[in-house]
mmCIF file of C-alpha atoms in Angstrom:
data_model
loop_
_atom_site.group_PDB
_atom_site.id
_atom_site.type_symbol
_atom_site.label_atom_id
_atom_site.label_comp_id
_atom_site.label_asym_id
_atom_site.label_seq_id
_atom_site.Cartn_x
_atom_site.Cartn_y
_atom_site.Cartn_z
ATOM 1 C CA MET A 1 111.375 154.595 -20.911
ATOM 2 C CA ALA A 2 111.382 154.241 -17.142
ATOM 3 C CA GLY A 3 114.481 155.327 -15.233
ATOM 4 C CA LYS A 4 117.710 153.437 -14.895
ATOM 5 C CA PRO A 5 117.713 149.799 -13.824
ATOM 6 C CA VAL A 6 118.169 149.446 -10.057
ATOM 7 C CA LEU A 7 120.270 146.553 -8.799
ATOM 8 C CA HIS A 8 119.577 145.173 -5.315
ATOM 9 C CA TYR A 9 122.483 143.165 -3.871
ATOM 10 C CA PHE A 10 125.279 143.466 -1.402
ATOM 11 C CA ASN A 11 128.383 145.456 -2.267
ATOM 12 C CA GLY A 12 130.370 142.584 -3.710
ATOM 13 C CA ARG A 13 130.635 140.410 -6.821
ATOM 14 C CA GLY A 14 128.624 137.341 -5.862
ATOM 15 C CA ARG A 15 125.827 136.501 -8.294
ATOM 16 C CA MET A 16 125.237 140.066 -9.439
ATOM 17 C CA GLU A 17 128.601 140.781 -11.038
ATOM 18 C CA CYS A 18 127.819 139.142 -14.398
ATOM 19 C CA ILE A 19 124.723 141.369 -14.597
ATOM 20 C CA ARG A 20 126.811 144.474 -13.907
ATOM 21 C CA TRP A 21 129.204 143.435 -16.668
ATOM 22 C CA LEU A 22 126.443 142.916 -19.220
ATOM 23 C CA LEU A 23 124.776 146.242 -18.471
ATOM 24 C CA ALA A 24 128.125 148.020 -18.637
ATOM 25 C CA ALA A 25 129.039 146.352 -21.932
ATOM 26 C CA ALA A 26 125.668 147.390 -23.344
ATOM 27 C CA GLY A 27 126.399 150.977 -22.290
ATOM 28 C CA VAL A 28 123.493 151.035 -19.817
ATOM 29 C CA GLU A 29 123.797 153.181 -16.727
ATOM 30 C CA PHE A 30 122.452 151.562 -13.590
ATOM 31 C CA GLU A 31 121.878 152.345 -9.929
ATOM 32 C CA GLU A 32 122.730 150.094 -7.026
ATOM 33 C CA LYS A 33 120.958 149.788 -3.684
ATOM 34 C CA PHE A 34 123.326 147.877 -1.426
ATOM 35 C CA ILE A 35 122.084 145.454 1.172
ATOM 36 C CA GLU A 36 124.286 146.261 4.154
ATOM 37 C CA ALA A 37 122.532 144.701 7.122
ATOM 38 C CA PRO A 38 120.236 141.719 7.664
ATOM 39 C CA ALA A 39 117.421 144.228 8.265
ATOM 40 C CA ASP A 40 117.773 145.469 4.668
ATOM 41 C CA MET A 41 117.241 141.935 3.400
ATOM 42 C CA GLU A 42 114.334 141.391 5.782
ATOM 43 C CA LYS A 43 112.641 144.555 4.572
ATOM 44 C CA LEU A 44 112.884 143.528 0.915
ATOM 45 C CA ILE A 45 111.358 140.173 1.808
ATOM 46 C CA LYS A 46 108.638 141.631 4.029
ATOM 47 C CA ASP A 47 107.684 144.126 1.320
ATOM 48 C CA GLY A 48 107.119 141.188 -1.005
ATOM 49 C CA ARG A 49 109.643 142.399 -3.540
ATOM 50 C CA LEU A 50 111.610 139.165 -3.923
ATOM 51 C CA MET A 51 109.702 136.344 -5.569
ATOM 52 C CA PHE A 52 111.786 133.641 -3.892
ATOM 53 C CA GLN A 53 113.088 135.778 -1.005
ATOM 54 C CA GLN A 54 116.445 135.935 -2.722
ATOM 55 C CA VAL A 55 118.684 138.422 -4.455
ATOM 56 C CA PRO A 56 119.967 139.400 -7.016
ATOM 57 C CA MET A 57 116.911 141.464 -7.851
ATOM 58 C CA VAL A 58 116.811 144.070 -10.619
ATOM 59 C CA GLU A 59 114.078 146.643 -11.087
ATOM 60 C CA ILE A 60 113.887 147.208 -14.823
ATOM 61 C CA ASP A 61 111.121 148.377 -17.159
ATOM 62 C CA GLY A 62 108.466 148.124 -14.459
ATOM 63 C CA MET A 63 109.431 144.576 -13.470
ATOM 64 C CA ARG A 64 111.084 143.259 -10.320
ATOM 65 C CA LEU A 65 113.169 140.465 -11.761
ATOM 66 C CA VAL A 66 114.955 137.863 -9.691
ATOM 67 C CA GLN A 67 117.052 134.882 -10.805
ATOM 68 C CA THR A 68 120.339 135.713 -12.462
ATOM 69 C CA ARG A 69 119.578 133.966 -15.760
ATOM 70 C CA ALA A 70 116.172 135.619 -16.132
ATOM 71 C CA ILE A 71 117.792 139.011 -15.609
ATOM 72 C CA LEU A 72 120.696 138.295 -17.988
ATOM 73 C CA ASN A 73 118.353 136.960 -20.692
ATOM 74 C CA TYR A 74 116.163 140.053 -20.522
ATOM 75 C CA ILE A 75 119.074 142.479 -20.712
ATOM 76 C CA ALA A 76 120.738 140.528 -23.530
ATOM 77 C CA THR A 77 117.534 140.535 -25.591
ATOM 78 C CA LYS A 78 116.763 144.180 -24.916
ATOM 79 C CA TYR A 79 120.218 145.340 -26.004
ATOM 80 C CA ASN A 80 120.530 142.959 -28.932
ATOM 81 C CA LEU A 81 123.340 140.870 -27.485
ATOM 82 C CA TYR A 82 121.589 137.506 -27.803
ATOM 83 C CA GLY A 83 122.301 136.488 -31.395
ATOM 84 C CA LYS A 84 120.180 136.779 -34.508
ATOM 85 C CA ASP A 85 118.087 133.604 -34.371
ATOM 86 C CA ALA A 86 117.192 130.505 -32.366
ATOM 87 C CA LYS A 87 120.274 128.535 -33.430
ATOM 88 C CA GLU A 88 122.668 131.328 -32.478
ATOM 89 C CA ARG A 89 120.794 131.635 -29.192
ATOM 90 C CA ALA A 90 121.264 127.896 -28.620
ATOM 91 C CA LEU A 91 125.035 128.225 -29.014
ATOM 92 C CA ILE A 92 125.087 131.337 -26.842
ATOM 93 C CA ASP A 93 123.085 129.533 -24.149
ATOM 94 C CA MET A 94 125.281 126.435 -24.278
ATOM 95 C CA TYR A 95 128.488 128.468 -24.007
ATOM 96 C CA THR A 96 127.015 130.751 -21.328
ATOM 97 C CA GLU A 97 125.936 127.803 -19.197
ATOM 98 C CA GLY A 98 129.471 126.376 -19.260
ATOM 99 C CA ILE A 99 130.791 129.745 -18.105
ATOM 100 C CA LEU A 100 128.161 129.899 -15.353
ATOM 101 C CA ASP A 101 129.163 126.396 -14.200
ATOM 102 C CA LEU A 102 132.791 127.532 -13.964
ATOM 103 C CA THR A 103 131.815 130.745 -12.172
ATOM 104 C CA GLU A 104 129.716 128.699 -9.724
ATOM 105 C CA MET A 105 132.752 126.535 -8.946
ATOM 106 C CA MET A 106 134.703 129.723 -8.223
ATOM 107 C CA LEU A 107 131.938 131.002 -5.966
ATOM 108 C CA GLN A 108 132.012 127.707 -4.072
ATOM 109 C CA VAL A 109 135.741 128.154 -3.491
ATOM 110 C CA VAL A 110 135.178 131.648 -2.134
ATOM 111 C CA ILE A 111 132.496 130.565 0.342
ATOM 112 C CA SER A 112 134.057 127.229 1.277
ATOM 113 C CA LEU A 113 135.206 126.463 4.795
ATOM 114 C CA PRO A 114 138.965 126.883 5.246
ATOM 115 C CA ASP A 115 139.666 123.163 5.593
ATOM 116 C CA GLN A 116 137.994 122.425 2.244
ATOM 117 C CA ARG A 117 139.548 125.270 0.316
ATOM 118 C CA GLU A 118 142.753 123.575 -0.937
ATOM 119 C CA ALA A 119 140.828 120.679 -2.427
ATOM 120 C CA LYS A 120 138.248 122.956 -4.046
ATOM 121 C CA ILE A 121 140.932 125.176 -5.563
ATOM 122 C CA SER A 122 142.683 122.116 -6.991
ATOM 123 C CA LEU A 123 139.468 120.868 -8.561
ATOM 124 C CA LEU A 124 138.711 124.320 -9.926
ATOM 125 C CA LYS A 125 142.135 124.665 -11.580
ATOM 126 C CA GLU A 126 141.867 121.171 -13.021
ATOM 127 C CA LYS A 127 138.444 121.793 -14.563
ATOM 128 C CA THR A 128 139.511 125.202 -15.833
ATOM 129 C CA LYS A 129 142.588 123.780 -17.563
ATOM 130 C CA ASN A 130 141.109 120.540 -18.883
ATOM 131 C CA ARG A 131 137.458 121.244 -19.513
ATOM 132 C CA TYR A 132 136.479 124.869 -19.871
ATOM 133 C CA LEU A 133 139.403 126.763 -21.400
ATOM 134 C CA PRO A 134 139.991 124.100 -24.071
ATOM 135 C CA ALA A 135 136.282 124.116 -24.978
ATOM 136 C CA TYR A 136 136.256 127.837 -25.734
ATOM 137 C CA GLU A 137 139.658 127.827 -27.445
ATOM 138 C CA LYS A 138 138.242 125.117 -29.685
ATOM 139 C CA VAL A 139 135.189 127.207 -30.571
ATOM 140 C CA LEU A 140 137.367 130.133 -31.617
ATOM 141 C CA LYS A 141 139.682 127.819 -33.555
ATOM 142 C CA SER A 142 136.762 126.187 -35.374
ATOM 143 C CA HIS A 143 135.607 129.383 -37.089
ATOM 144 C CA GLY A 144 138.593 131.707 -36.748
ATOM 145 C CA GLN A 145 136.322 134.667 -36.018
ATOM 146 C CA ASP A 146 136.786 137.484 -33.544
ATOM 147 C CA TYR A 147 133.697 136.625 -31.504
ATOM 148 C CA LEU A 148 132.361 133.364 -30.138
ATOM 149 C CA VAL A 149 129.032 133.382 -32.020
ATOM 150 C CA GLY A 150 127.788 134.922 -35.232
ATOM 151 C CA ASN A 151 130.881 136.963 -36.043
ATOM 152 C CA ARG A 152 129.783 139.872 -33.886
ATOM 153 C CA LEU A 153 129.662 140.830 -30.220
ATOM 154 C CA THR A 154 127.126 138.941 -28.133
ATOM 155 C CA ARG A 155 126.639 138.476 -24.410
ATOM 156 C CA VAL A 156 128.780 135.370 -24.288
ATOM 157 C CA ASP A 157 131.933 137.293 -25.280
ATOM 158 C CA ILE A 158 131.348 139.507 -22.250
ATOM 159 C CA HIS A 159 130.648 136.534 -19.939
ATOM 160 C CA LEU A 160 133.817 134.858 -21.213
ATOM 161 C CA LEU A 161 135.995 137.921 -20.696
ATOM 162 C CA GLU A 162 134.721 138.246 -17.149
ATOM 163 C CA VAL A 163 135.543 134.645 -16.273
ATOM 164 C CA LEU A 164 138.945 134.818 -17.986
ATOM 165 C CA LEU A 165 139.845 137.702 -15.692
ATOM 166 C CA TYR A 166 138.825 135.556 -12.694
ATOM 167 C CA VAL A 167 140.899 132.662 -14.013
ATOM 168 C CA GLU A 168 143.886 134.994 -14.139
ATOM 169 C CA GLU A 169 143.231 136.157 -10.579
ATOM 170 C CA LEU A 170 143.295 132.493 -9.565
ATOM 171 C CA ASP A 171 146.488 131.637 -11.460
ATOM 172 C CA SER A 172 147.892 133.833 -14.181
ATOM 173 C CA SER A 173 149.649 130.940 -15.913
ATOM 174 C CA LEU A 174 146.381 129.103 -16.670
ATOM 175 C CA LEU A 175 145.760 131.104 -19.846
ATOM 176 C CA ALA A 176 149.224 130.583 -21.289
ATOM 177 C CA PRO A 177 148.353 127.563 -23.502
ATOM 178 C CA PHE A 178 145.345 129.318 -25.045
ATOM 179 C CA PRO A 179 146.405 131.955 -27.601
ATOM 180 C CA LEU A 180 142.957 132.529 -29.094
ATOM 181 C CA LEU A 181 141.429 133.118 -25.660
ATOM 182 C CA LYS A 182 144.206 135.544 -24.854
ATOM 183 C CA ALA A 183 143.546 137.406 -28.090
ATOM 184 C CA LEU A 184 139.802 137.544 -27.423
ATOM 185 C CA LYS A 185 140.459 138.810 -23.917
ATOM 186 C CA SER A 186 142.540 141.612 -25.361
ATOM 187 C CA ARG A 187 140.056 142.501 -28.079
ATOM 188 C CA ILE A 188 136.953 142.564 -25.868
ATOM 189 C CA SER A 189 138.795 144.512 -23.166
ATOM 190 C CA SER A 190 139.458 147.244 -25.719
ATOM 191 C CA LEU A 191 135.820 147.812 -26.632
ATOM 192 C CA PRO A 192 134.948 151.303 -25.357
ATOM 193 C CA ASN A 193 132.204 150.339 -22.867
ATOM 194 C CA VAL A 194 134.251 147.436 -21.553
ATOM 195 C CA LYS A 195 137.426 149.495 -21.308
ATOM 196 C CA LYS A 196 135.539 152.061 -19.247
ATOM 197 C CA PHE A 197 134.160 149.379 -16.927
ATOM 198 C CA LEU A 198 137.656 147.977 -16.404
ATOM 199 C CA GLN A 199 138.952 151.301 -15.154
ATOM 200 C CA PRO A 200 139.097 152.253 -11.464
ATOM 201 C CA GLY A 201 136.022 154.122 -10.301
ATOM 202 C CA SER A 202 133.540 152.014 -12.271
ATOM 203 C CA GLN A 203 130.843 149.897 -10.635
ATOM 204 C CA ARG A 204 132.940 146.749 -11.100
ATOM 205 C CA LYS A 205 133.558 145.034 -7.778
ATOM 206 C CA PRO A 206 136.981 143.922 -6.492
ATOM 207 C CA PRO A 207 137.949 140.335 -5.573
ATOM 208 C CA PRO A 208 136.348 139.281 -2.293
ATOM 209 C CA ASP A 209 138.455 139.369 0.862
ATOM 210 C CA MET A 210 137.715 137.563 4.139
ATOM 211 C CA LYS A 211 135.801 140.554 5.474
ATOM 212 C CA LYS A 212 133.556 140.661 2.403
ATOM 213 C CA ILE A 213 132.906 136.923 2.598
ATOM 214 C CA GLU A 214 131.899 137.185 6.260
ATOM 215 C CA GLU A 215 129.604 140.080 5.412
ATOM 216 C CA ALA A 216 127.916 137.985 2.720
ATOM 217 C CA ARG A 217 127.656 135.015 5.071
ATOM 218 C CA LYS A 218 125.769 137.143 7.617
ATOM 219 C CA LEU A 219 123.444 138.689 5.041
ATOM 220 C CA PHE A 220 122.674 135.565 3.054
ATOM 221 C CA LYS A 221 122.909 133.074 5.898
ATOM 222 C CA PHE A 222 125.151 130.425 4.380
ATOM 223 C CA MET B 1 123.901 105.453 -21.446
ATOM 224 C CA GLU B 2 124.268 102.049 -19.846
ATOM 225 C CA THR B 3 127.868 102.003 -18.662
ATOM 226 C CA SER B 4 130.665 104.440 -17.987
ATOM 227 C CA GLU B 5 132.279 103.175 -21.210
ATOM 228 C CA ASP B 6 129.308 104.554 -23.138
ATOM 229 C CA LEU B 7 129.948 107.970 -21.613
ATOM 230 C CA GLU B 8 133.698 107.718 -22.230
ATOM 231 C CA LYS B 9 133.085 106.990 -25.898
ATOM 232 C CA LEU B 10 130.917 110.084 -26.305
ATOM 233 C CA ILE B 11 133.617 112.125 -24.638
ATOM 234 C CA LYS B 12 136.380 110.607 -26.743
ATOM 235 C CA ASP B 13 134.404 111.284 -29.922
ATOM 236 C CA GLY B 14 134.355 114.956 -28.939
ATOM 237 C CA ARG B 15 130.597 115.152 -28.940
ATOM 238 C CA LEU B 16 130.143 116.640 -25.487
ATOM 239 C CA MET B 17 131.320 120.224 -25.272
ATOM 240 C CA PHE B 18 131.956 120.005 -21.530
ATOM 241 C CA GLN B 19 132.183 116.194 -21.303
ATOM 242 C CA GLN B 20 128.782 116.125 -19.638
ATOM 243 C CA LEU B 21 125.239 115.009 -20.272
ATOM 244 C CA PRO B 22 122.415 115.709 -21.016
ATOM 245 C CA MET B 23 123.133 116.011 -24.710
ATOM 246 C CA VAL B 24 120.493 116.339 -27.404
ATOM 247 C CA GLU B 25 121.047 116.020 -31.126
ATOM 248 C CA ILE B 26 118.502 118.313 -32.760
ATOM 249 C CA ASP B 27 118.364 120.190 -36.061
ATOM 250 C CA GLY B 28 121.978 119.417 -36.887
ATOM 251 C CA MET B 29 123.280 120.638 -33.527
ATOM 252 C CA THR B 30 124.829 118.671 -30.671
ATOM 253 C CA LEU B 31 123.477 120.620 -27.708
ATOM 254 C CA VAL B 32 124.547 120.212 -24.102
ATOM 255 C CA GLN B 33 123.452 122.143 -20.990
ATOM 256 C CA SER B 34 119.855 121.630 -19.868
ATOM 257 C CA ARG B 35 118.835 125.261 -20.098
ATOM 258 C CA ALA B 36 120.260 125.679 -23.598
ATOM 259 C CA ILE B 37 118.329 122.602 -24.726
ATOM 260 C CA LEU B 38 115.114 123.685 -22.995
ATOM 261 C CA ASN B 39 115.340 127.224 -24.393
ATOM 262 C CA TYR B 40 115.792 125.936 -27.939
ATOM 263 C CA ILE B 41 112.877 123.509 -27.734
ATOM 264 C CA ALA B 42 110.598 126.073 -26.105
ATOM 265 C CA THR B 43 111.361 128.634 -28.810
ATOM 266 C CA LYS B 44 110.997 126.141 -31.632
ATOM 267 C CA TYR B 45 107.581 124.943 -30.455
ATOM 268 C CA ASP B 46 106.277 128.363 -29.460
ATOM 269 C CA LEU B 47 106.124 127.677 -25.732
ATOM 270 C CA TYR B 48 108.263 130.618 -24.657
ATOM 271 C CA GLY B 49 105.765 133.482 -24.507
ATOM 272 C CA LYS B 50 104.957 136.170 -27.022
ATOM 273 C CA ASP B 51 107.523 138.860 -26.165
ATOM 274 C CA THR B 52 110.529 139.749 -24.070
ATOM 275 C CA LYS B 53 108.576 140.601 -20.937
ATOM 276 C CA GLU B 54 106.647 137.333 -21.002
ATOM 277 C CA ARG B 55 109.957 135.541 -21.505
ATOM 278 C CA ALA B 56 111.373 137.342 -18.466
ATOM 279 C CA LEU B 57 108.514 136.068 -16.294
ATOM 280 C CA ILE B 58 108.813 132.583 -17.792
ATOM 281 C CA ASP B 59 112.572 132.568 -17.097
ATOM 282 C CA MET B 60 112.139 133.830 -13.538
ATOM 283 C CA TYR B 61 109.504 131.213 -12.727
ATOM 284 C CA THR B 62 111.423 128.453 -14.513
ATOM 285 C CA GLU B 63 114.602 129.215 -12.568
ATOM 286 C CA GLY B 64 112.730 128.926 -9.274
ATOM 287 C CA ILE B 65 111.395 125.553 -10.363
ATOM 288 C CA ILE B 66 114.886 124.430 -11.373
ATOM 289 C CA ASP B 67 116.248 125.504 -7.950
ATOM 290 C CA LEU B 68 113.599 123.360 -6.253
ATOM 291 C CA THR B 69 114.282 120.446 -8.604
ATOM 292 C CA GLU B 70 117.993 120.758 -7.796
ATOM 293 C CA MET B 71 117.191 120.499 -4.078
ATOM 294 C CA MET B 72 115.350 117.277 -4.766
ATOM 295 C CA LEU B 73 118.242 115.952 -6.850
ATOM 296 C CA GLN B 74 120.481 116.525 -3.827
ATOM 297 C CA VAL B 75 118.296 114.073 -1.924
ATOM 298 C CA VAL B 76 119.285 111.447 -4.465
ATOM 299 C CA THR B 77 123.010 112.202 -4.810
ATOM 300 C CA CYS B 78 123.921 112.968 -1.192
ATOM 301 C CA PHE B 79 125.581 110.654 1.300
ATOM 302 C CA PRO B 80 122.931 108.302 2.787
ATOM 303 C CA ASP B 81 123.353 109.750 6.278
ATOM 304 C CA GLN B 82 122.443 113.198 4.959
ATOM 305 C CA ARG B 83 119.321 112.081 3.193
ATOM 306 C CA GLU B 84 116.802 112.796 5.983
ATOM 307 C CA ALA B 85 118.091 116.342 6.349
ATOM 308 C CA LYS B 86 118.014 116.962 2.601
ATOM 309 C CA ILE B 87 114.441 115.651 2.364
ATOM 310 C CA SER B 88 113.441 117.959 5.212
ATOM 311 C CA LEU B 89 115.071 120.914 3.511
ATOM 312 C CA ALA B 90 113.386 120.209 0.167
ATOM 313 C CA LYS B 91 109.960 119.856 1.798
ATOM 314 C CA ASP B 92 110.464 122.958 3.892
ATOM 315 C CA LYS B 93 111.531 125.118 0.957
ATOM 316 C CA ALA B 94 108.723 123.755 -1.204
ATOM 317 C CA LYS B 95 106.134 124.578 1.448
ATOM 318 C CA SER B 96 107.428 127.963 2.569
ATOM 319 C CA ARG B 97 109.048 129.420 -0.532
ATOM 320 C CA TYR B 98 108.221 127.846 -3.876
ATOM 321 C CA LEU B 99 104.635 126.617 -3.654
ATOM 322 C CA PRO B 100 103.399 129.883 -2.127
ATOM 323 C CA ALA B 101 105.257 131.888 -4.812
ATOM 324 C CA PHE B 102 103.491 130.066 -7.648
ATOM 325 C CA GLU B 103 100.128 130.023 -5.860
ATOM 326 C CA ASN B 104 100.501 133.817 -5.590
ATOM 327 C CA VAL B 105 101.163 134.162 -9.311
ATOM 328 C CA LEU B 106 97.985 132.271 -10.169
ATOM 329 C CA LYS B 107 96.039 134.235 -7.567
ATOM 330 C CA SER B 108 97.332 137.556 -8.911
ATOM 331 C CA HIS B 109 95.787 137.137 -12.367
ATOM 332 C CA GLY B 110 93.220 134.385 -11.898
ATOM 333 C CA GLN B 111 94.146 132.825 -15.240
ATOM 334 C CA ASP B 112 94.481 129.180 -16.164
ATOM 335 C CA TYR B 113 98.164 129.408 -17.056
ATOM 336 C CA LEU B 114 101.116 130.998 -15.308
ATOM 337 C CA VAL B 115 102.040 133.468 -18.077
ATOM 338 C CA GLY B 116 100.169 135.151 -20.870
ATOM 339 C CA ASN B 117 96.870 133.338 -20.459
ATOM 340 C CA ARG B 118 98.006 130.419 -22.582
ATOM 341 C CA LEU B 119 100.165 127.326 -22.262
ATOM 342 C CA THR B 120 103.893 127.965 -22.062
ATOM 343 C CA ARG B 121 106.851 125.871 -21.023
ATOM 344 C CA VAL B 122 106.644 126.961 -17.405
ATOM 345 C CA ASP B 123 103.222 125.336 -16.917
ATOM 346 C CA ILE B 124 104.827 122.050 -17.949
ATOM 347 C CA HIS B 125 107.886 122.571 -15.718
ATOM 348 C CA LEU B 126 105.548 123.380 -12.823
ATOM 349 C CA LEU B 127 103.372 120.314 -13.330
ATOM 350 C CA GLU B 128 106.450 118.112 -13.382
ATOM 351 C CA VAL B 129 107.808 119.496 -10.104
ATOM 352 C CA LEU B 130 104.364 119.363 -8.451
ATOM 353 C CA LEU B 131 104.284 115.633 -9.172
ATOM 354 C CA TYR B 132 107.745 115.282 -7.568
ATOM 355 C CA VAL B 133 106.817 117.182 -4.415
ATOM 356 C CA GLU B 134 103.778 114.962 -4.087
ATOM 357 C CA GLU B 135 106.072 111.935 -4.301
ATOM 358 C CA LEU B 136 107.912 113.420 -1.300
ATOM 359 C CA ASP B 137 104.716 114.187 0.626
ATOM 360 C CA SER B 138 101.284 113.454 -0.779
ATOM 361 C CA SER B 139 99.532 116.108 1.298
ATOM 362 C CA ILE B 140 101.966 118.910 0.484
ATOM 363 C CA LEU B 141 99.639 120.541 -2.059
ATOM 364 C CA ASP B 142 96.632 120.722 0.280
ATOM 365 C CA PRO B 143 97.097 124.398 1.210
ATOM 366 C CA PHE B 144 97.423 125.396 -2.451
ATOM 367 C CA PRO B 145 94.082 125.110 -4.266
ATOM 368 C CA LEU B 146 95.150 127.011 -7.390
ATOM 369 C CA LEU B 147 98.205 124.820 -7.836
ATOM 370 C CA LYS B 148 96.035 121.735 -7.439
ATOM 371 C CA ALA B 149 93.672 123.065 -10.068
ATOM 372 C CA LEU B 150 96.524 123.833 -12.465
ATOM 373 C CA LYS B 151 97.967 120.381 -11.894
ATOM 374 C CA SER B 152 94.628 118.895 -12.860
ATOM 375 C CA ARG B 153 94.145 121.084 -15.897
ATOM 376 C CA ILE B 154 97.625 120.624 -17.373
ATOM 377 C CA SER B 155 97.513 116.874 -16.701
ATOM 378 C CA SER B 156 94.406 116.686 -18.875
ATOM 379 C CA LEU B 157 95.981 118.261 -21.944
ATOM 380 C CA PRO B 158 96.128 115.479 -24.570
ATOM 381 C CA ASN B 159 99.928 115.321 -25.005
ATOM 382 C CA VAL B 160 100.506 115.538 -21.271
ATOM 383 C CA LYS B 161 97.849 112.949 -20.501
ATOM 384 C CA LYS B 162 99.537 110.573 -22.922
ATOM 385 C CA PHE B 163 102.947 111.151 -21.324
ATOM 386 C CA LEU B 164 101.498 110.430 -17.883
ATOM 387 C CA GLN B 165 100.307 107.013 -18.941
ATOM 388 C CA PRO B 166 102.320 103.820 -18.430
ATOM 389 C CA GLY B 167 104.412 102.919 -21.465
ATOM 390 C CA SER B 168 105.477 106.474 -22.245
ATOM 391 C CA GLN B 169 109.110 107.652 -22.112
ATOM 392 C CA ARG B 170 108.551 109.240 -18.698
ATOM 393 C CA LYS B 171 111.007 107.838 -16.177
ATOM 394 C CA PRO B 172 109.969 106.422 -12.797
ATOM 395 C CA PRO B 173 111.077 107.722 -9.374
ATOM 396 C CA TYR B 174 114.590 106.857 -8.270
ATOM 397 C CA ASP B 175 115.258 103.625 -6.439
ATOM 398 C CA GLU B 176 118.550 102.551 -4.901
ATOM 399 C CA LYS B 177 119.444 100.517 -8.004
ATOM 400 C CA ILE B 178 119.013 103.434 -10.408
ATOM 401 C CA ILE B 179 120.927 105.774 -8.106
ATOM 402 C CA GLU B 180 123.882 103.391 -7.905
ATOM 403 C CA LYS B 181 123.935 102.945 -11.668
ATOM 404 C CA ALA B 182 123.880 106.729 -12.267
ATOM 405 C CA LYS B 183 126.656 107.271 -9.772
ATOM 406 C CA LYS B 184 128.832 104.699 -11.576
ATOM 407 C CA ILE B 185 128.218 106.109 -15.038
ATOM 408 C CA PHE B 186 128.653 109.740 -14.076
ATOM 409 C CA LYS B 187 131.284 109.138 -11.404
ATOM 410 C CA ILE B 188 129.270 111.280 -9.008
ATOM 411 C CA GLN B 189 130.921 112.247 -5.782
ATOM 412 C CA PRO B 190 128.448 113.124 -3.028
ATOM 413 C CA SER B 191 128.832 116.740 -1.903
#
């Protein structure tokens, strides 16, 4: 087995955080090479190491993978967190994509211009409350099991926990009407690898502040 | 879906997990989310590579194609006064980022297909988007001989050839009428 996976990104959550979570939950140690200046990004591009001149990029098992979903899919398969068959994978994919849509909305809030932020936060809270949280509460209610798919831990339980923590950062009262989600959040948080990742000193990144957002804006030119 | 009432009924009947389309009923499931649907079909019909590493390449390439397709969708859903700029952006990214990336893949192995020396889903996704970039600019493929060759080859596969013919379920390019109708049904706000 080659060495540890190496994650190339800036030192913030952005589009790499879900990958960090999945690796951590799978108990996989990983290294991070932080992009700190535009020159770092330019070098990666010039060296031809980014297929679409974009990060996240993860060096793993001799590959240089870009595209968040490609990276997540590979890790999930490798560490057996992607369900037992095609139908379970279909459910996992469907649920994961909803979570990624919600996470994308949150990312848009973070990078939005100040005069748009109020409106975007309102929309985000509305969709969270009326579309996404009810959908996952309903899944748990429908089968009464401890995990979203297949009665055992899969990637989507980790993705869901991550986004539930972000929902709470946004507005801690949003989860109140969803007892099954709250229970899942508690259960998954207690799994040893997850518990470790949630502790201070892990590679988990903090919420972005204005400084971090400006840093990302300079590096990624948005 | 002909009217917004059609969409509202689907939502009311609880058949859309996130109240959105596309939705595909297949093998007893009601699947939403394009990628979930694509992944299931590709697996079922053995168009998703032979192992995890091939799947990783297929996913990486597919995601790039989806990013480019999304850029072109923006041309359709944006405010009219932004359209020129969005078309420029899509063409520019196609020419400088995406087309070269896929030309390089073909150059690197010299094979007839993008992954694993046989047809997989990503060859189909690529053909589709190559046809769309040509609709934007008919000369855009000129600097990319391997992409042109792949386009030709994949277009000639029997099932694909059939789909390319008039009368198939392939949908035509957008016109103003179709765009307006979609915006009404999906209540799309330009962004």
